[in-house]
JSON list of C-alpha atoms in Angstrom, two decimals:
[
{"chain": "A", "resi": 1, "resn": "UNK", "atom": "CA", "xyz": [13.62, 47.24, 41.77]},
{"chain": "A", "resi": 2, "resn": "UNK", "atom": "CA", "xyz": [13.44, 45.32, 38.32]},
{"chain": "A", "resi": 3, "resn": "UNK", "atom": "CA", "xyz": [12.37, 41.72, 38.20]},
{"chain": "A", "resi": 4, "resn": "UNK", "atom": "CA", "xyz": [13.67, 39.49, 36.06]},
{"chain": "A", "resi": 5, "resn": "UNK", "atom": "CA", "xyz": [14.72, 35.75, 35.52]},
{"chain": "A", "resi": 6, "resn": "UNK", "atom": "CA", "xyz": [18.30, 34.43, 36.76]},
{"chain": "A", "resi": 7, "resn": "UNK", "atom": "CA", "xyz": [20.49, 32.80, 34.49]},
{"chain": "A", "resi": 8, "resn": "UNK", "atom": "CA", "xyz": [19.95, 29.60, 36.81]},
{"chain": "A", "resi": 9, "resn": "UNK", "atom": "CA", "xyz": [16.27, 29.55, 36.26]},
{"chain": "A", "resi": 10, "resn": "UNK", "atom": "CA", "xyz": [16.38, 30.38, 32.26]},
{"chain": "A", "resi": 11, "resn": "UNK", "atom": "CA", "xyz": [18.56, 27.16, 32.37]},
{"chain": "A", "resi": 12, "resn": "UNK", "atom": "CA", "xyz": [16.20, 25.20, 34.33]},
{"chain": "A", "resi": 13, "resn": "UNK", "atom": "CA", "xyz": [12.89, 26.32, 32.05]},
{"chain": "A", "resi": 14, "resn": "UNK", "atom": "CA", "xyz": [14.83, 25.73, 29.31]},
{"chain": "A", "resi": 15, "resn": "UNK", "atom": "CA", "xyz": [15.97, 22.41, 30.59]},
{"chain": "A", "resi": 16, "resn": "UNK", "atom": "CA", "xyz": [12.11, 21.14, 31.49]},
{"chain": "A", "resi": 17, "resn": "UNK", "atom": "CA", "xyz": [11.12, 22.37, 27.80]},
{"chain": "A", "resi": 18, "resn": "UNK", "atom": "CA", "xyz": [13.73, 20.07, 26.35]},
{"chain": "A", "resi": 19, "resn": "UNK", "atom": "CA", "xyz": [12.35, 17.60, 28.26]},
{"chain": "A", "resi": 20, "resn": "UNK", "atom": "CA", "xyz": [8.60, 17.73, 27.61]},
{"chain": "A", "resi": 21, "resn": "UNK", "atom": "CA", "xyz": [9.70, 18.12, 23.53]},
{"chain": "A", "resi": 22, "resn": "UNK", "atom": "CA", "xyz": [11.97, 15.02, 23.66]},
{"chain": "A", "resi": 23, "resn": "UNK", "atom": "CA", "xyz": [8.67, 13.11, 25.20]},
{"chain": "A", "resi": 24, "resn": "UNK", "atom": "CA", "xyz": [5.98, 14.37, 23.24]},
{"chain": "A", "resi": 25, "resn": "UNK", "atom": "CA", "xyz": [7.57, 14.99, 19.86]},
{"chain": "A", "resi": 26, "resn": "UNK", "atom": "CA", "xyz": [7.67, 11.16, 18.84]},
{"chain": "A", "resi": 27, "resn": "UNK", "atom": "CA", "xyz": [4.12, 10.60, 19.72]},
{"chain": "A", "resi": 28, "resn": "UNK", "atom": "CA", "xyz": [3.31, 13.25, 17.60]},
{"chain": "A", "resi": 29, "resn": "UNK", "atom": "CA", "xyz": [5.44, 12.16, 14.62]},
{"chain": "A", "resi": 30, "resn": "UNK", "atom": "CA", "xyz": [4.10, 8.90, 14.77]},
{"chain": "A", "resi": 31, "resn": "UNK", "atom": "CA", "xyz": [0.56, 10.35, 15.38]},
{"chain": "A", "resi": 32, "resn": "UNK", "atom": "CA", "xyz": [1.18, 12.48, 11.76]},
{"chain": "A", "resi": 33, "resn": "UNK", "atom": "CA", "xyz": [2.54, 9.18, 10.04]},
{"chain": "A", "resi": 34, "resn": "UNK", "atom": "CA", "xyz": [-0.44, 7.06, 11.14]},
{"chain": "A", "resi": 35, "resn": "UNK", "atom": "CA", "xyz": [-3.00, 10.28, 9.82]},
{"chain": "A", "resi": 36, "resn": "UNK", "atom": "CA", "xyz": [-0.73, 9.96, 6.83]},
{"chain": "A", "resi": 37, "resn": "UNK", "atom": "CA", "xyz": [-1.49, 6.48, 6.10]},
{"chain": "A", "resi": 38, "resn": "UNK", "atom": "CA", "xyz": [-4.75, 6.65, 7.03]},
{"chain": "A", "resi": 39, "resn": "UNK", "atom": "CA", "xyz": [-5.78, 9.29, 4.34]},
{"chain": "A", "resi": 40, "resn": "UNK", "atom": "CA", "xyz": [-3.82, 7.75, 1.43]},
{"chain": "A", "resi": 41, "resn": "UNK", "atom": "CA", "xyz": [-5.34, 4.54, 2.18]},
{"chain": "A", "resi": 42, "resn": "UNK", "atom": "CA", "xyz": [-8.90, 5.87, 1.91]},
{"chain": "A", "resi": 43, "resn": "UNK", "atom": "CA", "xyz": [-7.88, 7.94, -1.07]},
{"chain": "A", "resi": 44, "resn": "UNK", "atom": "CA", "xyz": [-6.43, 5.40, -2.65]},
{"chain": "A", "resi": 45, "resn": "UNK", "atom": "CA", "xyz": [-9.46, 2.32, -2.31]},
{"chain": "A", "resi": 46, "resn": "UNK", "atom": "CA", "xyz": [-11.89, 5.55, -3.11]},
{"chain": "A", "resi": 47, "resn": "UNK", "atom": "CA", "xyz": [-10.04, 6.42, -6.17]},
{"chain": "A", "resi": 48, "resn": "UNK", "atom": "CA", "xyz": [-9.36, 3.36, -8.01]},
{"chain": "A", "resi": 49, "resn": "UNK", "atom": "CA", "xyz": [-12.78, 1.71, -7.69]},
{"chain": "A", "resi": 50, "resn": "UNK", "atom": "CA", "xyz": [-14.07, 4.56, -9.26]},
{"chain": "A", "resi": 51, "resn": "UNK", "atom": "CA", "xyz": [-11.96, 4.22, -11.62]},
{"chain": "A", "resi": 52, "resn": "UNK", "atom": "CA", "xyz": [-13.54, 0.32, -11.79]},
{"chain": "A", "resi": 53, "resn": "UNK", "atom": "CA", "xyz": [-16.59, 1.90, -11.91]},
{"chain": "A", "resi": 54, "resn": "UNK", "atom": "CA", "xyz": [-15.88, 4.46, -15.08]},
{"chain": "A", "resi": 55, "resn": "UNK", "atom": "CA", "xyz": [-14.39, 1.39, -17.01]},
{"chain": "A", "resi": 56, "resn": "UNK", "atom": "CA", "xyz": [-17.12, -0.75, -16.80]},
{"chain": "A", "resi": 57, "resn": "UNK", "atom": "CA", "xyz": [-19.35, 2.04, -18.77]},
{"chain": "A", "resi": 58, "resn": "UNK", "atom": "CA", "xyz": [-16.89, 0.83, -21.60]},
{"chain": "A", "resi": 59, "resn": "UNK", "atom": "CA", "xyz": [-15.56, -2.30, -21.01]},
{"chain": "A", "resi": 60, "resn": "UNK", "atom": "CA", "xyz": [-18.91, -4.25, -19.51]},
{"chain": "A", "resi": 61, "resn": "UNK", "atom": "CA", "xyz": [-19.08, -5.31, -15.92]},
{"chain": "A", "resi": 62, "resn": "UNK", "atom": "CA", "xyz": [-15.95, -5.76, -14.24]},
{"chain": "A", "resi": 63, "resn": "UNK", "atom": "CA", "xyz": [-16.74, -9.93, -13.55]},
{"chain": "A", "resi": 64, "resn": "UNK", "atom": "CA", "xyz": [-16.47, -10.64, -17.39]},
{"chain": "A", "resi": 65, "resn": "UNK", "atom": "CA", "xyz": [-12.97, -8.88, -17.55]},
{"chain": "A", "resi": 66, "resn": "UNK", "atom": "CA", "xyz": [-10.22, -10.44, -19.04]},
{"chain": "A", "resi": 67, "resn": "UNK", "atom": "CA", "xyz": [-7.91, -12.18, -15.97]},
{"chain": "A", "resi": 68, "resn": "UNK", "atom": "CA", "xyz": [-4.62, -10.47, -15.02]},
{"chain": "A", "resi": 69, "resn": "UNK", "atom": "CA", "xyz": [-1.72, -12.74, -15.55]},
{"chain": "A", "resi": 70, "resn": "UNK", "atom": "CA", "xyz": [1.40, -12.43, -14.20]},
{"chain": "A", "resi": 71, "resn": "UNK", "atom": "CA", "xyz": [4.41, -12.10, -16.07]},
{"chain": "A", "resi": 72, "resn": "UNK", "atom": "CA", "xyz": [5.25, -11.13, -19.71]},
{"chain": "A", "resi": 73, "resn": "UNK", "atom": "CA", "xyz": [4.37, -12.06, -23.46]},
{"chain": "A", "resi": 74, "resn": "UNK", "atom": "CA", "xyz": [6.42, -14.28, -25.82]},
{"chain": "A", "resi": 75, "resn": "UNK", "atom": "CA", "xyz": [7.93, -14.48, -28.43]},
{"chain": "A", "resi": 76, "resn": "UNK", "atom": "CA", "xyz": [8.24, -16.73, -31.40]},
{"chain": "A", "resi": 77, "resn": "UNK", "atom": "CA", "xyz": [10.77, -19.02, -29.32]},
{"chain": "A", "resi": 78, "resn": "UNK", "atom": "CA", "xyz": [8.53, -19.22, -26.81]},
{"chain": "A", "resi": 79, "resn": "UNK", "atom": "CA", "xyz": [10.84, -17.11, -24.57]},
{"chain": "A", "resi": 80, "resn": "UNK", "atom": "CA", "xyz": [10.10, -13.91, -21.90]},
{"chain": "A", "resi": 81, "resn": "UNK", "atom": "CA", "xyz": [10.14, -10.68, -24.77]},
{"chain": "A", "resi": 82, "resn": "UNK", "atom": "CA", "xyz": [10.60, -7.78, -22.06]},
{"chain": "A", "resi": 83, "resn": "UNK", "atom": "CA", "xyz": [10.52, -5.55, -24.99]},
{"chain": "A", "resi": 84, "resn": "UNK", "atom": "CA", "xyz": [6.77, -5.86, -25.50]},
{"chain": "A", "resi": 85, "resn": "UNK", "atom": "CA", "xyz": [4.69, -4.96, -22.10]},
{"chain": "A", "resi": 86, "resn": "UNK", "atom": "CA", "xyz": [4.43, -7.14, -19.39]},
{"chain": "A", "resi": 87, "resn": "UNK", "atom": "CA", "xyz": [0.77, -9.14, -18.82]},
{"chain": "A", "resi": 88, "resn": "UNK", "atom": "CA", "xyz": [-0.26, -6.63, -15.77]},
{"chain": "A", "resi": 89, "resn": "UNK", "atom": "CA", "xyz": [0.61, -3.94, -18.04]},
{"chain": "A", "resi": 90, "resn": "UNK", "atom": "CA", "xyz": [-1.84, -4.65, -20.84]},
{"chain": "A", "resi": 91, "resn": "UNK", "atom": "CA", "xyz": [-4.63, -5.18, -18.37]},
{"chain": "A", "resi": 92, "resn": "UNK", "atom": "CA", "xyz": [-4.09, -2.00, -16.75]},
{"chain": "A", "resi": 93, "resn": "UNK", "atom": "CA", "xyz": [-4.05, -0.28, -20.03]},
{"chain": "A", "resi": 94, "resn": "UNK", "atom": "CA", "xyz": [-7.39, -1.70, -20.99]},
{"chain": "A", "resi": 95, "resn": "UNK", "atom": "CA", "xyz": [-9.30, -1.36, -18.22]},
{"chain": "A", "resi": 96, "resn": "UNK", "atom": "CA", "xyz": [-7.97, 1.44, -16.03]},
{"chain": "A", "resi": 97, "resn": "UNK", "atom": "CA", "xyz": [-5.05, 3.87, -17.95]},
{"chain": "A", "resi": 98, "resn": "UNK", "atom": "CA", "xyz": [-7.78, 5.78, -19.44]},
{"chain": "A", "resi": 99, "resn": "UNK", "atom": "CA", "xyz": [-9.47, 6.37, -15.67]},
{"chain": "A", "resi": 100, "resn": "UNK", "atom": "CA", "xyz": [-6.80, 7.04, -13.45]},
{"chain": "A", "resi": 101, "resn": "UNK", "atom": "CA", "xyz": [-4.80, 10.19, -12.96]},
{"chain": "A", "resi": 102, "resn": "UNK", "atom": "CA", "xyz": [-1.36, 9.14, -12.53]},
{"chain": "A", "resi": 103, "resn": "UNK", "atom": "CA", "xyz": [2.07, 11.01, -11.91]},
{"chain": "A", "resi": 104, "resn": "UNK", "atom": "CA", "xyz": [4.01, 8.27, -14.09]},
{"chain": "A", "resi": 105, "resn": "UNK", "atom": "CA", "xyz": [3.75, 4.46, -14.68]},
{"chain": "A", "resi": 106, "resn": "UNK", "atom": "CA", "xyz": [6.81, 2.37, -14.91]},
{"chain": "A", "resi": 107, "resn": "UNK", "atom": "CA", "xyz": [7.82, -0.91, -15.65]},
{"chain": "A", "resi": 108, "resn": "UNK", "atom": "CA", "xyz": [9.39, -3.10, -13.20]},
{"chain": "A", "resi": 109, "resn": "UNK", "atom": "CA", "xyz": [11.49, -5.57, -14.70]},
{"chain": "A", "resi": 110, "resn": "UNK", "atom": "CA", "xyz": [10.41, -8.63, -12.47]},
{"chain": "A", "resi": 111, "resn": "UNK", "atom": "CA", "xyz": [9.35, -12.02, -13.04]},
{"chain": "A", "resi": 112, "resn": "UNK", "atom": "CA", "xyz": [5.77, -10.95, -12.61]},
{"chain": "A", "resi": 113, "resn": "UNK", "atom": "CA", "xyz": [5.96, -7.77, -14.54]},
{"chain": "A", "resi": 114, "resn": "UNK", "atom": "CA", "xyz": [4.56, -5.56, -12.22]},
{"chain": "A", "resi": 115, "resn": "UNK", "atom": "CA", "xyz": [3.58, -2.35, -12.91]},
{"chain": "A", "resi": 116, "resn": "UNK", "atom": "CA", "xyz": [3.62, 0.72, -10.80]},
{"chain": "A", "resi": 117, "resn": "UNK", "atom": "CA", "xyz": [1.55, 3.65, -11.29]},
{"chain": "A", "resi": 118, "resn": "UNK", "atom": "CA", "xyz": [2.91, 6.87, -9.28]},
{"chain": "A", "resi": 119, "resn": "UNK", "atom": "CA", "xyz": [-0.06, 9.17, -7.68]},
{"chain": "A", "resi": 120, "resn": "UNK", "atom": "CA", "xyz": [0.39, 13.01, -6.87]},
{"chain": "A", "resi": 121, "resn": "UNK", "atom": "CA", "xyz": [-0.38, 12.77, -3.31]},
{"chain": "A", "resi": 122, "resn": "UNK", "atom": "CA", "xyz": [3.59, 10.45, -2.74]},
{"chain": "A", "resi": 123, "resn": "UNK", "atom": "CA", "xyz": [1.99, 7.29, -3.14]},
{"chain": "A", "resi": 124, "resn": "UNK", "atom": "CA", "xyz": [2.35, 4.65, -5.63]},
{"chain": "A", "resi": 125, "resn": "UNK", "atom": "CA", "xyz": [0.58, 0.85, -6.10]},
{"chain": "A", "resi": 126, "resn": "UNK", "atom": "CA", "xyz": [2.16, -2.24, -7.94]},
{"chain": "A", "resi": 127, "resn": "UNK", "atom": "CA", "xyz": [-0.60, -4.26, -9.75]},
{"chain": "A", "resi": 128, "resn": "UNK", "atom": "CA", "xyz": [0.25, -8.13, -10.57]},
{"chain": "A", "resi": 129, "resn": "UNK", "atom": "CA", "xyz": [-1.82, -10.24, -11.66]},
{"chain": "A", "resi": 130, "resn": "UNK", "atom": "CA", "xyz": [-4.35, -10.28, -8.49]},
{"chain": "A", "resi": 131, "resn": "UNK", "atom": "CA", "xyz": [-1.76, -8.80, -6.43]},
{"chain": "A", "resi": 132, "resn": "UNK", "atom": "CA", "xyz": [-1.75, -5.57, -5.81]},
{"chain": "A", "resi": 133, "resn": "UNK", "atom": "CA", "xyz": [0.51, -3.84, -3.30]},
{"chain": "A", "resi": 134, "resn": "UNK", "atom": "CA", "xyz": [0.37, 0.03, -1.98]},
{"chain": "A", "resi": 135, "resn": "UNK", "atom": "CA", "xyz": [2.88, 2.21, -0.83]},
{"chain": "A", "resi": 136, "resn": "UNK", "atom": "CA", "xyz": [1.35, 5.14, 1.16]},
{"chain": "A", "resi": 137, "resn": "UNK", "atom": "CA", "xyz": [5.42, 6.63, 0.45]},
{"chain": "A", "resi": 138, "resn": "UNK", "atom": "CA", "xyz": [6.43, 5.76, -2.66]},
{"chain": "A", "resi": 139, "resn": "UNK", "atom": "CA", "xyz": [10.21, 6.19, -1.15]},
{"chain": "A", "resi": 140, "resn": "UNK", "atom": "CA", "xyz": [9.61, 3.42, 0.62]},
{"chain": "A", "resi": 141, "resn": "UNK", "atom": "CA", "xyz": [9.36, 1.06, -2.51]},
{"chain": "A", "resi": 142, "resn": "UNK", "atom": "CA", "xyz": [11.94, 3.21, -4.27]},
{"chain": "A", "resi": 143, "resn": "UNK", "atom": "CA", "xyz": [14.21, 1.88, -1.52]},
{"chain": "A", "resi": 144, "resn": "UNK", "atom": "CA", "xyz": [13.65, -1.97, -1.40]},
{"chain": "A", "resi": 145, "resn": "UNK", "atom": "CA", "xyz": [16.48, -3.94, -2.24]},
{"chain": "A", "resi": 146, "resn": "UNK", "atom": "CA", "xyz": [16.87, -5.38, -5.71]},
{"chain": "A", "resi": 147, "resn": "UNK", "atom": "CA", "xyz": [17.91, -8.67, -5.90]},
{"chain": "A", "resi": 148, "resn": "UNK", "atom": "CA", "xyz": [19.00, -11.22, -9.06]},
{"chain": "A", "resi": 149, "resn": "UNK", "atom": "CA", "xyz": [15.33, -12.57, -9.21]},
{"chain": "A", "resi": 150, "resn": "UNK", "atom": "CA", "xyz": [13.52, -9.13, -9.37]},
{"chain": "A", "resi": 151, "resn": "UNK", "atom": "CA", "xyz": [12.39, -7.06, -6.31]},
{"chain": "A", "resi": 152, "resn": "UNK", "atom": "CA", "xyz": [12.22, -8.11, -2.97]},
{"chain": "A", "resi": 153, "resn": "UNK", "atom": "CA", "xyz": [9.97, -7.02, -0.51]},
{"chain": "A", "resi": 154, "resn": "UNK", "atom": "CA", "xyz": [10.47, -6.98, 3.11]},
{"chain": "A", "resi": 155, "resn": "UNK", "atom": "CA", "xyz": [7.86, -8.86, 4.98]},
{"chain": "A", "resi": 156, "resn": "UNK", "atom": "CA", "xyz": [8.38, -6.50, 7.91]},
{"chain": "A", "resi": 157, "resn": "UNK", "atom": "CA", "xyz": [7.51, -3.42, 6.63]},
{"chain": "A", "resi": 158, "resn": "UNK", "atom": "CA", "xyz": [3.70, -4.80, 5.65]},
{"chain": "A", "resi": 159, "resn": "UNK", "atom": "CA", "xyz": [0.97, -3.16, 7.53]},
{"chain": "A", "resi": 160, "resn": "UNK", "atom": "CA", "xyz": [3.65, 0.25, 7.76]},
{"chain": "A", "resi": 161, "resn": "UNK", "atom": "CA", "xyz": [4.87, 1.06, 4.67]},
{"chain": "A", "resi": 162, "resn": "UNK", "atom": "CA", "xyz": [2.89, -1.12, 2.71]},
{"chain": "A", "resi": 163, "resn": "UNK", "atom": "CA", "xyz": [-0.67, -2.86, 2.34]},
{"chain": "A", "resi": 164, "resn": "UNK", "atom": "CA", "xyz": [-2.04, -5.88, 0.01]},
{"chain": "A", "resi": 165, "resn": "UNK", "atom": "CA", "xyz": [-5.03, -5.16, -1.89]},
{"chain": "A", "resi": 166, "resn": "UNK", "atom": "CA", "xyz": [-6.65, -8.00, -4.52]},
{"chain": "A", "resi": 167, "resn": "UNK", "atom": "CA", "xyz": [-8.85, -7.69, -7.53]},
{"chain": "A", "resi": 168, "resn": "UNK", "atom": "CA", "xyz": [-12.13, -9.00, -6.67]},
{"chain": "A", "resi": 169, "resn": "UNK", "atom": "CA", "xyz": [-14.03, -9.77, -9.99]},
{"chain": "A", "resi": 170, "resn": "UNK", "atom": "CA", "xyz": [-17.14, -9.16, -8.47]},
{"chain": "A", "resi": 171, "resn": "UNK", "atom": "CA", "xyz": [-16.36, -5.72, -5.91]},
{"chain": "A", "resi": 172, "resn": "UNK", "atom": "CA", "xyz": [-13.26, -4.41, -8.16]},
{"chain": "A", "resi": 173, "resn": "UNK", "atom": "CA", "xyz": [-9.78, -3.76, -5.34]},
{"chain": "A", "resi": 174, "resn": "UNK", "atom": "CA", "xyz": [-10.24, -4.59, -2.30]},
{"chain": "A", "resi": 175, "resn": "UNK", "atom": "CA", "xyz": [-8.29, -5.27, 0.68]},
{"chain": "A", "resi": 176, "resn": "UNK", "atom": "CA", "xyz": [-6.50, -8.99, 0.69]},
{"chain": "A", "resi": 177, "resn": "UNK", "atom": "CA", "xyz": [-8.89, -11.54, 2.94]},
{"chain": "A", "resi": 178, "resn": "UNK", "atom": "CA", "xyz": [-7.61, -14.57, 0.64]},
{"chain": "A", "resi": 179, "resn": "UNK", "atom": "CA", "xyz": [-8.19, -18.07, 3.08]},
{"chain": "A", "resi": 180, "resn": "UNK", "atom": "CA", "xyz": [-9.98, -15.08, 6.01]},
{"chain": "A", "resi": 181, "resn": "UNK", "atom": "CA", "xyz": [-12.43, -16.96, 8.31]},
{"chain": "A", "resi": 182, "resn": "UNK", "atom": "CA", "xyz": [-14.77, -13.85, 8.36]},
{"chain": "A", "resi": 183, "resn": "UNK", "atom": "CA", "xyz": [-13.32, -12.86, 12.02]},
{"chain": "A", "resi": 184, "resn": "UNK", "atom": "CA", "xyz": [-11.71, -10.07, 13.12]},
{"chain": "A", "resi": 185, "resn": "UNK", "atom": "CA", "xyz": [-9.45, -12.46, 15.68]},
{"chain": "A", "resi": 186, "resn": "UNK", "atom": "CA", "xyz": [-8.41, -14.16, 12.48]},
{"chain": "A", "resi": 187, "resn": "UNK", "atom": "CA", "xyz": [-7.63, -10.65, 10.86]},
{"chain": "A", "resi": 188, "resn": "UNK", "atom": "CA", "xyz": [-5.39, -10.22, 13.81]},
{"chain": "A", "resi": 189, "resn": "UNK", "atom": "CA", "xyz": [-3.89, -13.49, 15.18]},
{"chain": "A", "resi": 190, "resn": "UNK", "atom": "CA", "xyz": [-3.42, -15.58, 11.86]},
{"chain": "A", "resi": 191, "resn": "UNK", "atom": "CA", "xyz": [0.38, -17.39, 11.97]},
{"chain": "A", "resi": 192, "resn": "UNK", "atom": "CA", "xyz": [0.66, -16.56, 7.90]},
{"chain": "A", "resi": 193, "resn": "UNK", "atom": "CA", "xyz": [-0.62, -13.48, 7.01]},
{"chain": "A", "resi": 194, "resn": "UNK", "atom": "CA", "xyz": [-2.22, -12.04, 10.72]},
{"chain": "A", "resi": 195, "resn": "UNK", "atom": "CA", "xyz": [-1.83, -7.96, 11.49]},
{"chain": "A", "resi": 196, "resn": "UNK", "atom": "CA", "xyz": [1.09, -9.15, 14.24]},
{"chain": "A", "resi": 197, "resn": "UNK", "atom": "CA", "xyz": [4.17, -8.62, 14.88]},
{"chain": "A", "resi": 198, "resn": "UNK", "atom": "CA", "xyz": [5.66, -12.53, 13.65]},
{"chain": "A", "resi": 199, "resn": "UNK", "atom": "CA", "xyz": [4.25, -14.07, 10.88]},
{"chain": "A", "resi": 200, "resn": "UNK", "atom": "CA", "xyz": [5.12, -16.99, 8.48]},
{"chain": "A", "resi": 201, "resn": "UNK", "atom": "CA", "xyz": [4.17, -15.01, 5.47]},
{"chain": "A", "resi": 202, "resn": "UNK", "atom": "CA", "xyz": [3.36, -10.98, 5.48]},
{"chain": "A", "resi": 203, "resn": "UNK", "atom": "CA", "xyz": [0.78, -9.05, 7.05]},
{"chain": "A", "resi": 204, "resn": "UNK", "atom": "CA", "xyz": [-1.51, -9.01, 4.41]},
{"chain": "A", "resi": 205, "resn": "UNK", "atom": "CA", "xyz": [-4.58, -8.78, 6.78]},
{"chain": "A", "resi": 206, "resn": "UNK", "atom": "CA", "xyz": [-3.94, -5.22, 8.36]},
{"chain": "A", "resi": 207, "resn": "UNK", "atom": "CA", "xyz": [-5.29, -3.62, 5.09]},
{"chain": "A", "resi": 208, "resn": "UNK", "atom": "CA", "xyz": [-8.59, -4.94, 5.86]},
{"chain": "A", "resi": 209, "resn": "UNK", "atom": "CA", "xyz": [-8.43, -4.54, 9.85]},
{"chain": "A", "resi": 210, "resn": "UNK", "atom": "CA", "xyz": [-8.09, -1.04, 8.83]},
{"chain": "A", "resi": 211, "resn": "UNK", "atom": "CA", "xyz": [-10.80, -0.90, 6.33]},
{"chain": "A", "resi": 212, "resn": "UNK", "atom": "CA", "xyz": [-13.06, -2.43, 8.95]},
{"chain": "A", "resi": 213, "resn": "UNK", "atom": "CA", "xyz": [-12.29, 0.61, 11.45]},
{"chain": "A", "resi": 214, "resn": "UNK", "atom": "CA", "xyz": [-13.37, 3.41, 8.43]},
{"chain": "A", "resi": 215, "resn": "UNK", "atom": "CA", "xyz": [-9.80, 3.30, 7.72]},
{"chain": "A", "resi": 216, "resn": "UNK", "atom": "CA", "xyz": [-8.44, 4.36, 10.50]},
{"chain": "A", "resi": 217, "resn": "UNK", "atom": "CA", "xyz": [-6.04, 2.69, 12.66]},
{"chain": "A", "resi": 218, "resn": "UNK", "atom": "CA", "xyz": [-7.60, 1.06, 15.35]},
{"chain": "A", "resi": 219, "resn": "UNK", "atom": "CA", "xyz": [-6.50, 1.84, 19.17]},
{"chain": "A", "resi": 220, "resn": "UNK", "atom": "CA", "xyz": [-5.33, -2.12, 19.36]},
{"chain": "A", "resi": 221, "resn": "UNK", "atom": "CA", "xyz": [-2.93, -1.89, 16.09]},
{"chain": "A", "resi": 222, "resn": "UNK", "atom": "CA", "xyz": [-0.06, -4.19, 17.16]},
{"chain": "A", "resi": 223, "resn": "UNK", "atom": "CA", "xyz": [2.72, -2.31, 14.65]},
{"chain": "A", "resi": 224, "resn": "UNK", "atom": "CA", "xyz": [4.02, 1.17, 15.33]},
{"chain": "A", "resi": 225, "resn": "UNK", "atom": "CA", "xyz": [4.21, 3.96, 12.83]}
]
């Protein structure tokens, strides 16, 4: 006699498969998305303080640099000319176009003048004055929703899609601890800018929770991926 499988019990494998795949495959999507964000974020801190680093051979130590204002020149009316570059753009092309390898840098035509440099690995970072915001998926930006008084950006998605950085005069870009009390409860539980799930502001602190776990994303992360 021949063994083989009935049609009943093909089904019925087939059916626990289904099962076990319908389980398992978003924990391992979000796993991927979180290893995704992990490495750009280490890439990107690595990458652009060298970049720091390279510049000040040229342009003397990084403290003395010129400060990055917001928003754009003038001209002879004393009005916004956003025909000449914007503020952040002449400080990035002074003291780090000539280090960085970019995919493409655009304008964005917003009261601050941001710029946005575009890396090869997806990513992309908007540099404002000391603001300076990173997309680990540049689609992610490319999708925010543009309103009459520039682009808006949607508190919710911080500490996911994006993560706030800050020039530090005296350590170069570095993850946003602006009014931090040194504590990792703060990093986590702050009402304005805490890595939670409600906050008055946006979760600026989750960049440096992150940092502070050798960028990775620690096992208590209160956002999902």
């Amino acid at each position: 006699m021949k063994k083989a499988f009935t049609m009943a019990e093909v089904l019925i494998t087939l059916g626990i498969l289904g099962v076990v795949i319908a389980f398992t495959l978003p924990i391992l999507m979000e796993g991927y998305r979180k290893q995704v964000v992990e490495t750009r974020l280490a890439r990107f801190y690595s990458v652009i303080n060298q970049a720091v680093l390279r510049s000040e051979v040229d342009n003397g130590s990084k403290e003395y640099w010129d400060k990055s204002f917001a928003g754009w020149q003038l001209d002879e009316n004393g009005l916004e000319d956003r025909t000449k570059p914007s503020y952040p753009a002449l400080w990035y092309d002074k003291y780090l176009k000539k280090y960085l390898k970019t995919l493409e840098v655009k304008q964005e035509q917003s009261e601050s003048g941001k710029i946005i440099l575009y890396f090869e690995d997806g990513s992309c970072v908007l540099i404002s004055s000391a603001s300076i915001i990173f997309y680990p998926d540049a689609k992610y930006y490319e999708a925010m929703v543009e309103e009459e008084n520039g682009m808006h950006r949607d508190k919710n998605l911080a500490g996911t899609k994006f993560f706030d950085f800050e020039w530090n005069p005296k350590k170069g870009i570095e993850p946003y601890t602006s009014g931090w009390d040194g504590t990792r409860n703060n990093l986590l539980n702050s009402n304005s800018l805490g890595c939670k799930k409600e906050v008055t502001n946006e979760r600026a602190y989750c960049t440096k929770l992150i940092q502070m776990n050798g960028w990775k994303i620690p096992k208590d992360y209160p956002l999902r991926f």
